[in-house]
XYZ file of C-alpha atoms in Angstrom:
770
model
C -24.944 -79.441 -19.351
C -24.676 -78.481 -15.681
C -21.113 -78.521 -14.392
C -20.307 -81.590 -12.327
C -18.868 -81.152 -8.853
C -16.868 -83.476 -6.640
C -16.856 -83.687 -2.853
C -15.259 -81.202 -0.498
C -12.655 -82.223 2.093
C -15.305 -81.930 4.831
C -17.690 -84.211 2.932
C -14.914 -86.763 2.386
C -14.067 -86.765 6.103
C -17.742 -87.195 6.986
C -17.976 -90.308 4.801
C -14.752 -91.706 6.224
C -16.237 -91.396 9.730
C -19.370 -93.173 8.476
C -17.257 -96.049 7.151
C -18.183 -95.344 3.516
C -14.611 -95.893 2.309
C -13.696 -98.102 -0.634
C -11.754 -100.697 1.333
C -10.307 -103.035 -1.277
C -9.624 -106.753 -1.072
C -5.941 -107.366 -0.331
C -5.792 -110.983 -1.418
C -3.723 -113.521 0.497
C -0.900 -111.141 1.371
C 0.390 -111.582 4.918
C 1.158 -108.745 7.298
C 3.998 -108.713 9.833
C 1.907 -110.228 12.641
C 0.881 -113.081 10.365
C 4.513 -113.652 9.324
C 5.539 -113.941 12.995
C 2.572 -116.194 13.784
C 3.159 -118.478 10.789
C 6.841 -118.918 11.690
C 6.250 -119.474 15.410
C 3.207 -121.723 15.483
C 4.209 -124.632 13.257
C 3.749 -128.359 13.732
C 7.507 -128.985 13.885
C 8.077 -126.164 16.383
C 5.447 -127.607 18.733
C 6.933 -131.088 18.336
C 10.479 -129.844 18.994
C 9.292 -127.923 22.059
C 7.585 -131.040 23.448
C 10.753 -133.087 22.851
C 12.859 -130.398 24.545
C 10.626 -130.474 27.643
C 11.009 -134.265 27.777
C 14.808 -133.885 27.600
C 14.663 -131.330 30.437
C 12.838 -133.923 32.556
C 15.794 -136.298 32.151
C 18.157 -133.741 33.726
C 20.629 -133.993 30.798
C 20.085 -130.481 29.480
C 22.973 -130.542 27.009
C 20.914 -132.907 24.840
C 18.391 -130.106 24.499
C 20.741 -127.952 22.421
C 18.646 -128.784 19.366
C 16.091 -126.233 20.580
C 18.725 -123.542 19.907
C 18.705 -124.540 16.227
C 14.914 -124.328 16.201
C 14.937 -120.849 17.783
C 17.675 -119.660 15.397
C 15.809 -120.969 12.332
C 12.582 -119.317 13.477
C 14.252 -115.960 14.157
C 16.073 -115.968 10.795
C 12.848 -116.857 9.011
C 10.900 -114.053 10.709
C 13.662 -111.482 10.143
C 14.169 -112.248 6.454
C 10.460 -112.506 5.615
C 9.622 -109.223 7.369
C 12.570 -107.535 5.684
C 11.392 -108.779 2.305
C 7.771 -107.847 3.089
C 8.723 -104.252 3.908
C 10.841 -103.871 0.794
C 8.168 -105.281 -1.514
C 5.490 -103.189 0.183
C 7.441 -100.032 -0.688
C 7.691 -101.161 -4.306
C 3.984 -101.974 -4.539
C 3.194 -98.394 -3.599
C 5.071 -97.311 -6.739
C 2.803 -99.341 -9.027
C -0.437 -98.983 -7.075
C -3.294 -98.052 -9.374
C -4.366 -94.421 -8.958
C -7.725 -92.943 -9.827
C -8.423 -89.339 -10.831
C -10.991 -87.966 -8.382
C -12.384 -84.442 -7.987
C -11.843 -83.015 -4.506
C -12.597 -79.363 -3.672
C -13.053 -78.650 -7.393
C -9.587 -79.957 -8.321
C -8.672 -83.250 -10.000
C -6.251 -85.248 -7.815
C -4.863 -88.814 -8.004
C -5.765 -91.211 -5.185
C -5.427 -94.955 -4.680
C -8.668 -96.928 -4.939
C -8.856 -97.535 -1.183
C -8.919 -93.761 -0.526
C -12.129 -93.215 -2.497
C -15.449 -92.675 -0.707
C -19.088 -92.932 -1.718
C -20.335 -90.040 -3.914
C -16.824 -89.251 -5.213
C -16.700 -88.056 -8.829
C -14.021 -89.989 -10.716
C -12.632 -90.081 -14.242
C -12.818 -93.537 -15.848
C -10.718 -94.246 -18.956
C -9.407 -96.954 -21.266
C -7.225 -99.584 -19.633
C -8.329 -99.146 -16.037
C -10.467 -101.336 -13.835
C -13.530 -99.654 -12.391
C -12.624 -99.149 -8.682
C -16.183 -99.207 -7.272
C -19.809 -99.414 -8.406
C -20.601 -96.138 -10.207
C -23.190 -94.353 -12.327
C -21.973 -92.569 -15.469
C -22.709 -88.844 -15.309
C -20.974 -87.674 -18.480
C -19.674 -89.517 -21.537
C -19.687 -93.221 -22.340
C -17.324 -96.182 -22.179
C -17.001 -99.697 -23.540
C -16.496 -102.303 -20.796
C -15.687 -105.992 -20.496
C -18.159 -107.446 -17.978
C -17.139 -111.080 -18.494
C -16.366 -111.440 -14.766
C -20.083 -110.763 -14.158
C -21.792 -112.438 -17.093
C -19.236 -114.980 -18.306
C -19.627 -113.519 -21.819
C -16.614 -112.029 -23.581
C -18.628 -109.423 -25.514
C -17.870 -105.725 -24.946
C -20.785 -103.583 -23.745
C -21.355 -99.860 -24.253
C -22.360 -98.045 -21.063
C -23.776 -94.534 -21.441
C -24.832 -91.625 -19.251
C -27.182 -92.734 -16.443
C -26.141 -96.413 -16.668
C -24.307 -98.296 -13.944
C -20.786 -99.720 -14.221
C -19.494 -102.311 -11.792
C -16.409 -102.615 -9.634
C -13.640 -104.717 -11.204
C -14.890 -104.577 -14.783
C -12.282 -103.562 -17.351
C -12.652 -100.458 -19.516
C -11.717 -101.356 -23.090
C -12.549 -98.077 -24.832
C -13.322 -94.378 -24.350
C -13.648 -92.394 -21.096
C -16.329 -90.870 -18.881
C -17.039 -89.141 -15.578
C -18.783 -91.356 -13.028
C -20.192 -90.987 -9.507
C -19.429 -93.735 -6.955
C -22.614 -95.220 -5.475
C -21.264 -98.315 -3.669
C -17.888 -98.932 -2.036
C -15.904 -101.874 -0.647
C -17.903 -104.969 0.273
C -21.140 -103.236 -0.761
C -20.096 -103.480 -4.413
C -21.971 -105.949 -6.590
C -18.793 -107.797 -7.567
C -17.071 -107.726 -4.154
C -17.478 -111.473 -3.599
C -16.370 -112.277 -7.162
C -13.243 -110.100 -6.787
C -12.433 -111.732 -3.435
C -12.803 -115.220 -4.904
C -10.707 -114.268 -7.937
C -7.993 -112.941 -5.617
C -7.862 -116.247 -3.798
C -7.525 -118.223 -7.009
C -4.895 -116.085 -8.743
C -1.797 -117.531 -7.076
C 0.749 -119.411 -9.148
C 0.634 -123.186 -8.732
C 3.554 -124.337 -6.590
C 4.991 -127.823 -7.027
C 7.454 -126.888 -4.278
C 4.730 -126.011 -1.777
C 2.778 -129.142 -2.674
C 5.900 -131.278 -2.188
C 6.717 -129.693 1.171
C 3.140 -130.186 2.352
C 3.273 -133.811 1.242
C 6.603 -134.329 3.002
C 5.353 -132.797 6.256
C 2.141 -134.817 6.070
C 4.011 -138.132 5.627
C 6.473 -137.357 8.439
C 3.624 -136.289 10.716
C 1.878 -139.636 10.229
C 5.077 -141.610 10.839
C 6.504 -139.817 13.889
C 3.893 -140.576 16.574
C 3.792 -144.394 16.061
C 7.615 -144.469 15.944
C 7.835 -142.391 19.129
C 5.610 -144.805 21.058
C 7.294 -147.965 19.721
C 10.857 -146.692 20.240
C 10.208 -145.683 23.839
C 8.596 -149.061 24.529
C 11.559 -150.964 23.012
C 14.178 -149.020 24.989
C 12.376 -149.141 28.340
C 10.509 -152.449 28.297
C 12.673 -154.659 26.043
C 16.177 -153.238 26.505
C 15.409 -152.486 30.169
C 16.783 -148.892 30.030
C 15.791 -146.214 32.507
C 12.963 -143.948 31.420
C 15.478 -141.085 31.194
C 17.713 -142.973 28.721
C 14.632 -144.196 26.876
C 13.487 -140.586 26.389
C 16.936 -139.504 25.148
C 17.211 -142.332 22.604
C 13.630 -141.858 21.413
C 14.074 -138.088 21.179
C 17.233 -138.564 19.103
C 15.343 -140.791 16.643
C 12.411 -138.386 16.318
C 14.667 -135.310 15.949
C 16.442 -137.155 13.158
C 13.185 -137.575 11.267
C 12.294 -133.866 11.411
C 13.675 -131.690 8.554
C 13.523 -128.775 10.990
C 15.125 -126.072 8.858
C 13.764 -126.946 5.429
C 10.496 -125.009 5.586
C 12.331 -121.979 7.001
C 15.017 -122.209 4.325
C 12.374 -122.344 1.589
C 10.504 -119.281 2.894
C 13.727 -117.309 3.395
C 15.114 -118.296 -0.010
C 11.979 -117.134 -1.830
C 11.835 -113.901 0.193
C 15.521 -113.120 -0.436
C 15.056 -113.967 -4.115
C 12.179 -111.477 -4.358
C 14.410 -108.826 -2.756
C 17.219 -109.554 -5.201
C 14.793 -109.132 -8.098
C 13.511 -105.879 -6.593
C 17.017 -104.454 -7.058
C 16.555 -105.158 -10.760
C 13.284 -103.177 -10.612
C 11.117 -106.302 -10.730
C 8.143 -106.542 -8.362
C 7.205 -110.096 -7.365
C 3.562 -110.048 -6.262
C 3.416 -113.797 -5.546
C 6.532 -115.417 -4.017
C 5.787 -118.866 -5.413
C 5.692 -117.419 -8.928
C 9.516 -117.398 -8.630
C 9.288 -121.187 -8.652
C 6.944 -121.152 -11.661
C 9.441 -118.971 -13.535
C 12.126 -121.557 -12.853
C 9.969 -124.245 -14.487
C 8.943 -122.208 -17.563
C 9.690 -123.937 -20.864
C 7.513 -121.743 -23.103
C 7.142 -117.972 -23.038
C 4.419 -116.147 -24.976
C 5.296 -112.599 -25.962
C 3.355 -109.742 -27.449
C 5.245 -107.778 -30.066
C 4.724 -104.363 -28.512
C 6.855 -103.673 -25.451
C 8.766 -106.946 -25.684
C 10.316 -107.338 -29.134
C 9.833 -103.621 -29.720
C 10.618 -100.662 -27.492
C 7.023 -99.411 -27.654
C 7.842 -96.334 -29.748
C 6.430 -95.996 -33.272
C 6.625 -93.628 -36.201
C 4.745 -93.216 -39.482
C 7.260 -94.203 -42.133
C 5.124 -93.728 -45.214
C 1.587 -92.732 -46.305
C 0.242 -94.413 -49.455
C -2.719 -92.378 -50.709
C -5.241 -94.528 -52.586
C -7.545 -91.649 -53.587
C -5.463 -88.632 -54.720
C -8.439 -86.268 -54.368
C -9.228 -87.215 -50.777
C -7.799 -84.704 -48.206
C -6.216 -87.355 -45.951
C -4.319 -84.871 -43.777
C -7.410 -82.820 -42.886
C -9.564 -85.876 -42.195
C -6.903 -87.621 -40.065
C -6.134 -84.455 -38.113
C -9.843 -84.027 -37.357
C -10.209 -87.726 -36.516
C -7.314 -87.502 -34.029
C -8.507 -84.238 -32.465
C -9.412 -84.629 -28.808
C -8.078 -88.193 -28.530
C -8.235 -89.341 -24.894
C -5.418 -91.571 -23.631
C -3.883 -92.209 -27.072
C -2.018 -95.493 -27.470
C 1.371 -95.828 -29.196
C -0.181 -96.097 -32.674
C -2.353 -93.004 -32.165
C 0.631 -91.064 -30.833
C 2.572 -91.889 -33.993
C -0.353 -90.733 -36.143
C -0.758 -87.514 -34.097
C 2.957 -86.768 -34.475
C 2.594 -87.140 -38.242
C -0.831 -85.576 -38.973
C -1.415 -83.341 -35.946
C -4.812 -83.082 -34.243
C -6.470 -79.934 -35.562
C -10.232 -79.582 -35.560
C -10.640 -79.059 -39.310
C -14.014 -80.836 -39.446
C -16.374 -80.964 -36.467
C -16.559 -84.411 -34.936
C -20.114 -85.520 -34.040
C -19.445 -88.982 -32.612
C -16.645 -91.492 -32.209
C -16.048 -95.202 -31.720
C -12.739 -95.780 -29.911
C -10.380 -98.568 -30.886
C -11.173 -101.981 -29.417
C -8.925 -105.046 -29.436
C -12.039 -107.043 -30.307
C -13.024 -104.947 -33.375
C -9.494 -104.010 -34.423
C -10.637 -100.619 -35.706
C -11.870 -97.197 -34.527
C -14.100 -94.618 -36.192
C -15.319 -91.029 -36.006
C -18.330 -89.379 -37.624
C -18.557 -85.833 -38.962
C -21.262 -83.746 -40.614
C -19.864 -84.782 -44.006
C -19.285 -88.524 -43.472
C -17.321 -90.973 -41.344
C -13.704 -92.101 -41.191
C -12.714 -95.630 -40.117
C -9.117 -96.437 -39.137
C -7.814 -99.895 -38.311
C -6.717 -103.338 -39.479
C -7.263 -104.159 -43.147
C -8.615 -107.690 -42.554
C -11.289 -106.372 -40.199
C -12.363 -103.382 -42.284
C -12.285 -105.264 -45.604
C -12.662 -108.928 -44.816
C -13.442 -109.651 -48.471
C -10.251 -107.991 -49.707
C -9.632 -104.841 -51.733
C -8.010 -104.435 -55.136
C -6.694 -101.025 -54.037
C -5.039 -102.210 -50.822
C -3.740 -105.672 -51.769
C -0.913 -104.449 -54.083
C 0.308 -102.014 -51.408
C 0.409 -104.697 -48.728
C 2.094 -107.188 -51.043
C 4.837 -104.672 -51.808
C 5.553 -103.851 -48.153
C 4.595 -107.108 -46.417
C 8.165 -108.199 -45.600
C 9.462 -104.880 -44.282
C 8.089 -105.425 -40.780
C 5.985 -102.259 -40.961
C 2.445 -102.226 -39.593
C -0.194 -101.346 -42.179
C -3.083 -99.212 -40.914
C -5.943 -98.532 -43.314
C -8.104 -95.374 -43.419
C -11.511 -95.769 -45.058
C -14.293 -93.253 -45.792
C -18.092 -93.609 -45.658
C -20.710 -91.046 -46.572
C -22.852 -92.156 -43.596
C -22.788 -89.650 -40.710
C -23.797 -92.102 -37.956
C -21.761 -94.871 -36.355
C -22.797 -98.366 -35.360
C -20.864 -100.378 -32.792
C -20.290 -103.638 -34.692
C -21.570 -102.970 -38.190
C -19.564 -101.443 -41.031
C -21.266 -99.184 -43.635
C -21.918 -100.642 -47.057
C -20.195 -97.801 -48.922
C -16.878 -98.014 -47.052
C -14.002 -97.108 -49.373
C -10.244 -97.256 -48.619
C -8.535 -93.879 -48.991
C -5.041 -94.400 -47.576
C -2.604 -96.916 -46.058
C -0.233 -95.806 -43.289
C 2.987 -97.787 -42.856
C 4.095 -97.550 -39.247
C 7.446 -98.849 -38.065
C 8.221 -100.307 -34.638
C 11.671 -99.852 -33.122
C 13.211 -103.156 -31.995
C 14.736 -103.256 -28.526
C 18.507 -102.962 -28.662
C 19.040 -106.126 -26.589
C 16.238 -108.274 -28.010
C 18.509 -110.630 -29.984
C 20.659 -111.436 -26.962
C 17.486 -112.075 -24.913
C 16.156 -114.513 -27.522
C 19.516 -116.257 -27.686
C 19.534 -116.629 -23.901
C 16.001 -118.083 -23.811
C 16.837 -120.701 -26.431
C 20.059 -121.615 -24.606
C 17.920 -122.230 -21.514
C 15.558 -124.542 -23.460
C 12.740 -121.987 -23.335
C 10.597 -121.937 -26.475
C 9.305 -118.540 -27.667
C 5.878 -117.891 -29.169
C 4.758 -114.475 -30.439
C 1.058 -113.688 -29.936
C -0.031 -110.347 -31.353
C -3.095 -108.479 -32.505
C -1.163 -107.143 -35.524
C -0.839 -108.528 -39.033
C 1.028 -111.888 -38.887
C 3.311 -111.075 -41.809
C 4.427 -107.843 -40.149
C 4.954 -109.556 -36.806
C 6.821 -112.424 -38.487
C 9.233 -110.023 -40.195
C 9.948 -108.265 -36.892
C 10.314 -111.574 -35.055
C 12.877 -112.783 -37.595
C 14.885 -109.586 -37.108
C 14.698 -110.150 -33.332
C 16.138 -113.646 -33.615
C 12.996 -115.697 -32.937
C 13.488 -119.195 -34.339
C 10.965 -120.475 -36.918
C 9.398 -116.985 -37.041
C 8.468 -117.604 -40.681
C 5.861 -120.100 -39.429
C 3.073 -117.572 -38.923
C -0.710 -117.716 -39.031
C -3.597 -115.259 -39.151
C -6.118 -116.289 -36.481
C -8.821 -114.105 -38.006
C -8.984 -116.351 -41.069
C -8.007 -119.855 -39.916
C -10.330 -122.567 -38.648
C -7.662 -124.961 -37.308
C -8.026 -126.168 -33.727
C -5.688 -124.686 -31.142
C -3.772 -127.917 -30.473
C -2.842 -128.062 -34.156
C -2.039 -124.343 -34.284
C 0.427 -124.509 -31.386
C 2.052 -127.546 -32.992
C 2.601 -125.875 -36.383
C 3.176 -122.162 -35.763
C 5.464 -119.846 -33.806
C 3.936 -116.458 -34.690
C 0.208 -115.799 -34.273
C -1.290 -112.628 -35.711
C -4.705 -110.928 -35.561
C -5.303 -112.648 -32.216
C -8.359 -111.678 -30.161
C -8.183 -111.601 -26.339
C -10.059 -114.877 -25.873
C -7.878 -116.520 -28.535
C -4.748 -115.589 -26.578
C -6.178 -117.448 -23.602
C -7.007 -120.504 -25.739
C -3.474 -120.580 -27.188
C -1.979 -120.545 -23.676
C -4.352 -123.322 -22.583
C -3.468 -125.414 -25.652
C 0.235 -125.158 -24.783
C -0.516 -126.147 -21.172
C -2.492 -129.169 -22.383
C 0.701 -130.371 -24.074
C 2.470 -130.320 -20.704
C 4.269 -126.979 -21.107
C 4.796 -124.542 -18.248
C 3.793 -121.253 -19.859
C 4.770 -117.674 -19.045
C 2.719 -114.868 -20.588
C 3.734 -111.234 -20.928
C 1.269 -108.425 -21.527
C 0.345 -104.848 -20.787
C -3.227 -104.324 -21.993
C -6.767 -105.239 -21.027
C -6.811 -107.598 -24.019
C -3.991 -109.606 -22.390
C -5.805 -110.159 -19.069
C -7.598 -113.449 -19.938
C -4.295 -115.020 -21.040
C -2.381 -113.551 -18.083
C -4.866 -115.065 -15.641
C -4.641 -118.593 -17.054
C -0.841 -118.694 -17.637
C 1.364 -120.552 -15.146
C 3.142 -117.276 -14.478
C 2.202 -113.836 -15.777
C 4.471 -110.843 -16.367
C 3.155 -107.300 -16.865
C 4.703 -103.947 -17.672
C 4.312 -101.224 -15.023
C 3.236 -98.747 -17.698
C 0.479 -101.115 -18.791
C -3.143 -101.030 -17.740
C -4.304 -101.449 -14.152
C -6.069 -104.665 -15.137
C -2.883 -106.201 -16.576
C -0.751 -105.250 -13.544
C -3.324 -106.492 -11.057
C -3.643 -109.817 -12.894
C 0.085 -110.540 -13.008
C 2.427 -112.388 -10.683
C 5.396 -110.246 -11.713
C 5.568 -106.567 -12.731
C 8.507 -105.007 -14.608
C 8.729 -101.567 -13.009
C 10.927 -100.069 -15.751
C 9.150 -101.910 -18.615
C 12.540 -103.451 -19.334
C 12.079 -106.801 -21.036
C 15.842 -107.185 -20.773
C 15.483 -108.361 -17.157
C 13.707 -111.579 -18.249
C 17.008 -113.541 -18.168
C 17.598 -112.295 -14.603
C 14.095 -113.388 -13.577
C 14.453 -116.877 -15.068
C 17.959 -117.266 -13.616
C 16.819 -116.176 -10.173
C 13.943 -118.646 -10.241
C 16.192 -121.497 -11.273
C 18.861 -120.560 -8.754
C 16.509 -120.580 -5.785
C 14.562 -123.739 -6.729
C 17.624 -125.809 -7.702
C 19.359 -124.904 -4.453
C 16.221 -125.621 -2.393
C 16.107 -129.022 -4.122
C 19.722 -129.659 -3.120
C 19.050 -128.519 0.447
C 16.012 -130.814 0.595
C 18.229 -133.754 -0.321
C 20.556 -132.910 2.572
C 17.650 -132.672 5.032
C 16.123 -135.915 3.757
C 19.383 -137.829 4.318
C 18.844 -137.449 8.086
C 15.125 -138.158 7.830
C 15.656 -141.364 5.835
C 18.509 -142.850 7.868
C 16.613 -142.040 11.071
C 13.639 -144.018 9.758
C 15.926 -146.923 8.729
C 17.678 -146.960 12.118
C 14.358 -146.702 13.978
C 12.980 -149.713 12.101
C 16.178 -151.597 12.906
C 15.842 -150.749 16.612
C 12.188 -151.842 16.711
C 12.757 -155.102 14.783
C 16.129 -156.219 16.215
C 15.888 -154.721 19.713
C 19.171 -152.755 19.626
C 19.507 -149.301 21.271
C 19.320 -146.276 18.963
C 22.948 -145.338 18.105
C 22.603 -141.560 18.662
C 21.626 -139.215 21.459
C 20.084 -135.806 20.596
C 23.275 -133.769 20.917
C 24.974 -135.883 18.242
C 22.290 -135.060 15.710
C 22.415 -131.381 16.693
C 26.118 -131.308 15.718
C 25.673 -133.377 12.542
C 22.644 -131.350 11.400
C 24.232 -127.965 12.075
C 27.533 -128.584 10.263
C 26.278 -131.064 7.671
C 22.965 -129.484 6.697
C 21.794 -126.227 8.315
C 24.857 -123.979 7.957
C 26.162 -125.184 4.553
C 22.741 -125.204 2.839
C 22.074 -121.684 4.133
C 25.449 -120.445 2.855
C 25.085 -122.201 -0.511
C 21.483 -121.141 -1.153
C 22.479 -118.206 -3.396
C 25.103 -120.118 -5.396
C 24.645 -119.968 -9.196
C 22.568 -122.913 -10.458
C 20.756 -122.183 -13.706
C 19.967 -125.645 -15.083
C 16.371 -126.460 -16.022
C 14.169 -127.389 -13.037
C 12.576 -130.824 -13.148
C 8.965 -131.361 -12.160
C 9.134 -134.101 -9.512
C 10.675 -132.004 -6.741
C 10.078 -134.414 -3.829
C 11.126 -137.554 -5.737
C 14.242 -135.853 -7.130
C 15.343 -134.840 -3.629
C 14.510 -138.263 -2.204
C 16.459 -140.195 -4.840
C 19.500 -137.976 -4.250
C 19.240 -138.527 -0.473
C 18.732 -142.309 -0.447
C 22.325 -143.448 -1.274
C 23.758 -141.388 1.607
C 21.019 -142.546 3.992
C 21.732 -146.172 3.084
C 25.452 -145.513 3.584
C 24.885 -144.147 7.099
C 22.672 -147.154 7.896
C 25.295 -149.651 6.650
C 28.020 -147.820 8.593
C 25.809 -148.042 11.697
C 25.394 -151.800 11.242
C 29.145 -152.302 10.868
C 29.966 -150.040 13.829
C 27.388 -151.790 16.037
C 28.929 -155.170 15.043
C 32.395 -153.860 15.971
C 31.058 -152.601 19.316
C 29.507 -155.964 20.101
C 32.616 -157.869 18.931
C 35.129 -155.816 20.917
C 32.819 -154.808 23.780
C 33.332 -151.058 23.259
C 31.768 -148.711 25.784
C 29.117 -146.177 24.673
C 31.492 -143.214 24.405
C 34.018 -145.161 22.294
C 31.187 -146.297 20.010
C 29.824 -142.750 19.811
C 33.255 -141.416 18.847
C 33.586 -143.809 15.896
C 30.001 -143.485 14.635
C 29.762 -139.679 14.898
C 33.038 -139.270 12.973
C 31.918 -141.681 10.241
C 28.456 -140.093 9.929
C 30.047 -136.624 9.751
C 32.300 -137.839 6.937
C 29.275 -139.230 5.063
C 27.685 -135.779 5.248
C 30.801 -134.050 3.916
C 30.978 -136.461 0.964
C 27.231 -135.958 0.392
C 27.675 -132.166 0.336
C 30.335 -132.564 -2.335
C 28.085 -134.976 -4.262
C 24.851 -132.956 -4.072
C 26.460 -129.543 -4.716
C 28.339 -130.736 -7.772
C 30.110 -129.404 -9.813
C 32.524 -128.028 -7.257
C 33.205 -124.292 -7.194
C 35.808 -122.528 -5.040
C 33.116 -121.273 -2.648
C 31.489 -124.710 -2.361
C 34.853 -126.320 -1.603
C 35.593 -123.671 1.046
C 32.220 -124.265 2.728
C 32.712 -128.048 2.747
C 36.284 -127.618 4.040
C 35.205 -125.285 6.850
C 32.437 -127.700 7.879
C 35.032 -130.527 7.966
C 37.297 -128.466 10.216
C 34.271 -127.703 12.376
C 33.556 -131.414 12.832
C 37.168 -132.145 13.782
C 37.271 -129.244 16.257
C 33.953 -130.231 17.851
C 34.908 -133.905 18.188
C 38.368 -133.019 19.541
C 37.595 -130.239 22.011
C 33.968 -131.068 22.798
C 34.352 -134.750 23.631
C 32.900 -134.478 27.115
C 29.926 -132.376 26.024
C 29.203 -134.749 23.120
C 29.715 -138.020 25.081
C 32.639 -139.035 22.853
C 35.910 -140.803 23.584
C 38.791 -142.020 21.453
C 41.753 -144.331 21.609
C 44.370 -145.087 18.993
C 42.396 -148.189 18.016
C 39.062 -146.399 17.681
C 40.634 -143.578 15.651
C 42.177 -146.187 13.349
C 38.798 -147.907 13.052
C 37.078 -144.601 12.269
C 39.653 -143.825 9.584
C 39.129 -147.249 7.981
C 35.370 -146.656 8.046
C 35.763 -143.209 6.481
C 38.005 -144.693 3.746
C 35.240 -147.144 2.847
C 32.517 -144.479 2.584
C 33.080 -143.613 -1.113
C 32.871 -147.306 -2.057
C 29.673 -147.927 -0.087
C 28.157 -144.671 -1.392
C 29.013 -145.564 -4.989
C 27.449 -149.023 -4.711
C 24.344 -147.600 -2.997
C 24.059 -144.940 -5.699
C 24.244 -147.540 -8.503
C 21.627 -149.737 -6.840
C 19.266 -146.761 -6.328
C 19.779 -145.733 -9.969
C 18.869 -149.254 -11.159
C 15.751 -149.332 -8.971
C 14.757 -145.881 -10.193
C 15.196 -146.893 -13.814
C 13.302 -150.136 -13.292
C 10.357 -148.347 -11.650
C 10.200 -145.795 -14.476
C 11.099 -142.775 -12.286
C 14.161 -141.747 -14.290
């Protein structure tokens, strides 16, 4: 055959200038400009800016201090997200898929987006085809299900076309690129798949719902409140604007969206220090909600290294060593099993190989033909589905050792067929291969069970072997195992009865994950091969090994850069930490939103002036919500995350909101009874509301830790300092009587809060939301 040549540097440059570069789809990833734009141009920022301009028109600029909080939140959000983006971008470069391409007669590794049309590339098992190509030498087996919807593997030979994005399941070849980028046949499919691959986010859905509800409520309230203050209470338009602005500011959870974005970004950075790449920020939330994790045996329970422990020869006259050495000769991209066999038998060319059929996760066996017959190597159940009197006693003797049994079988036929076994196939040897368990696997299993995470083992290996290993690893109920190549049970029943699933085909992995999801489980799936991709794509959150195939990495939300399954506890903990603390912060933000709505309704119905001006809420929000929730966001909080994020936060917020509302009613009654001026009233009510927030911080961030107590204490001192030395700025005044009244009100807060909490709990239980 004529020697194949790649492009020269000059030819590559010419194609780059012509725009014939393989520009790849980047998915929904934001760049720095988009991060800045998304943080600046938000609904709440526009609303706050409009309110600030209205306050400026009144001439009382100090009430516009809330805009400083908005600017600070926006700047922190931009800074932290860009910082996280840059760090994660560096890590993604480390795991970026590289393609072997011939340039100037030399094979070099390039990323897919550096390829150009007419490049000669090497395509091999485990990779995704980077562009539309024509095979020029060799053949491969590909999974074209993304094109056809069919899960069958297809052999593509010299002169045939292979398509961008399809997964190579067997063999290798040299191929010439004929279409790049958006010209590729599957470009639109890949783009659509990229858009749909994000983890579902209950958090994002809840935030969107919250913003949508508040958006609908604010405008009608704004109009009605201004009308009440100006036309019913006969206030000046300036005072009407200040009171209305205070009410609307109270309804806006201005820092919550920023806190959520920053918390997820910081969490991704923390995980990056543990050599974990988070490709989808909201997958951190999904990890926090996981209650079932599906593991493959290889690379998770085991360290990925194997060795041939014993060879049981079934035909003493058959030269197993020579045949196996010849069979293994010239193996391209050997997997862990093949490496163990090569280390034991070597790979000498004793007999000339005429053809070969590489291993496929669908067939569960491989084969090679020679001028004197053929040798088949693979899983016993797939080579001898009807059983074998020679093999059965061997397997029965070693079935509980945890060793993998690989069968070698001989046929006199010198030609191979893709999916048909020869009639004269005879077993000649059984190879017992041992997997080394990870040193920390038992502690990992113990941790997962302590965190109420169920473990299922899904493997392509023999179920008895996998079960024995799983029991050694500490997997509970690992003796409940099933062979999916022989059972006809439905998947709902299988997931109910069994923990270990063996002889599982790629599409069966996906169906097992879907069956678990149907039962209401949040499922994490780990994998590293092309055969894991269907299950990885449908799992709630997918975890891949960096050393795995391109297809597995590209399909996963999270990539373990060091292939260290031992970081799983850190990943789950980090997810739970960030989501639990965001839930707590949401409760603190919703306290202000809820009591502002209650007070606004009271003002509209009764015709009383709103009890706050904007600067009061700026102080209360900063020391009661913004600063403490930011400081406490990284506090340990590893309890299981509940599903109803918005409702959970709302129920926690309601008792405190009701308490503030009741305190407002009492304070307004005292003002009317004793004819207190506005500044005296402000002094009492701001102190009482501040105390409610301090008690709420203690209540929401329970149990107390030294750091939590310090934060709450510092915020309390901050309130006292602000109300003492900032009286004139805050429109506050005190006398001995008002201080006494404030102290009595503060003393009654725990009682009111307790009663409100009990009432809310009864309502919640009665409505079935417990």
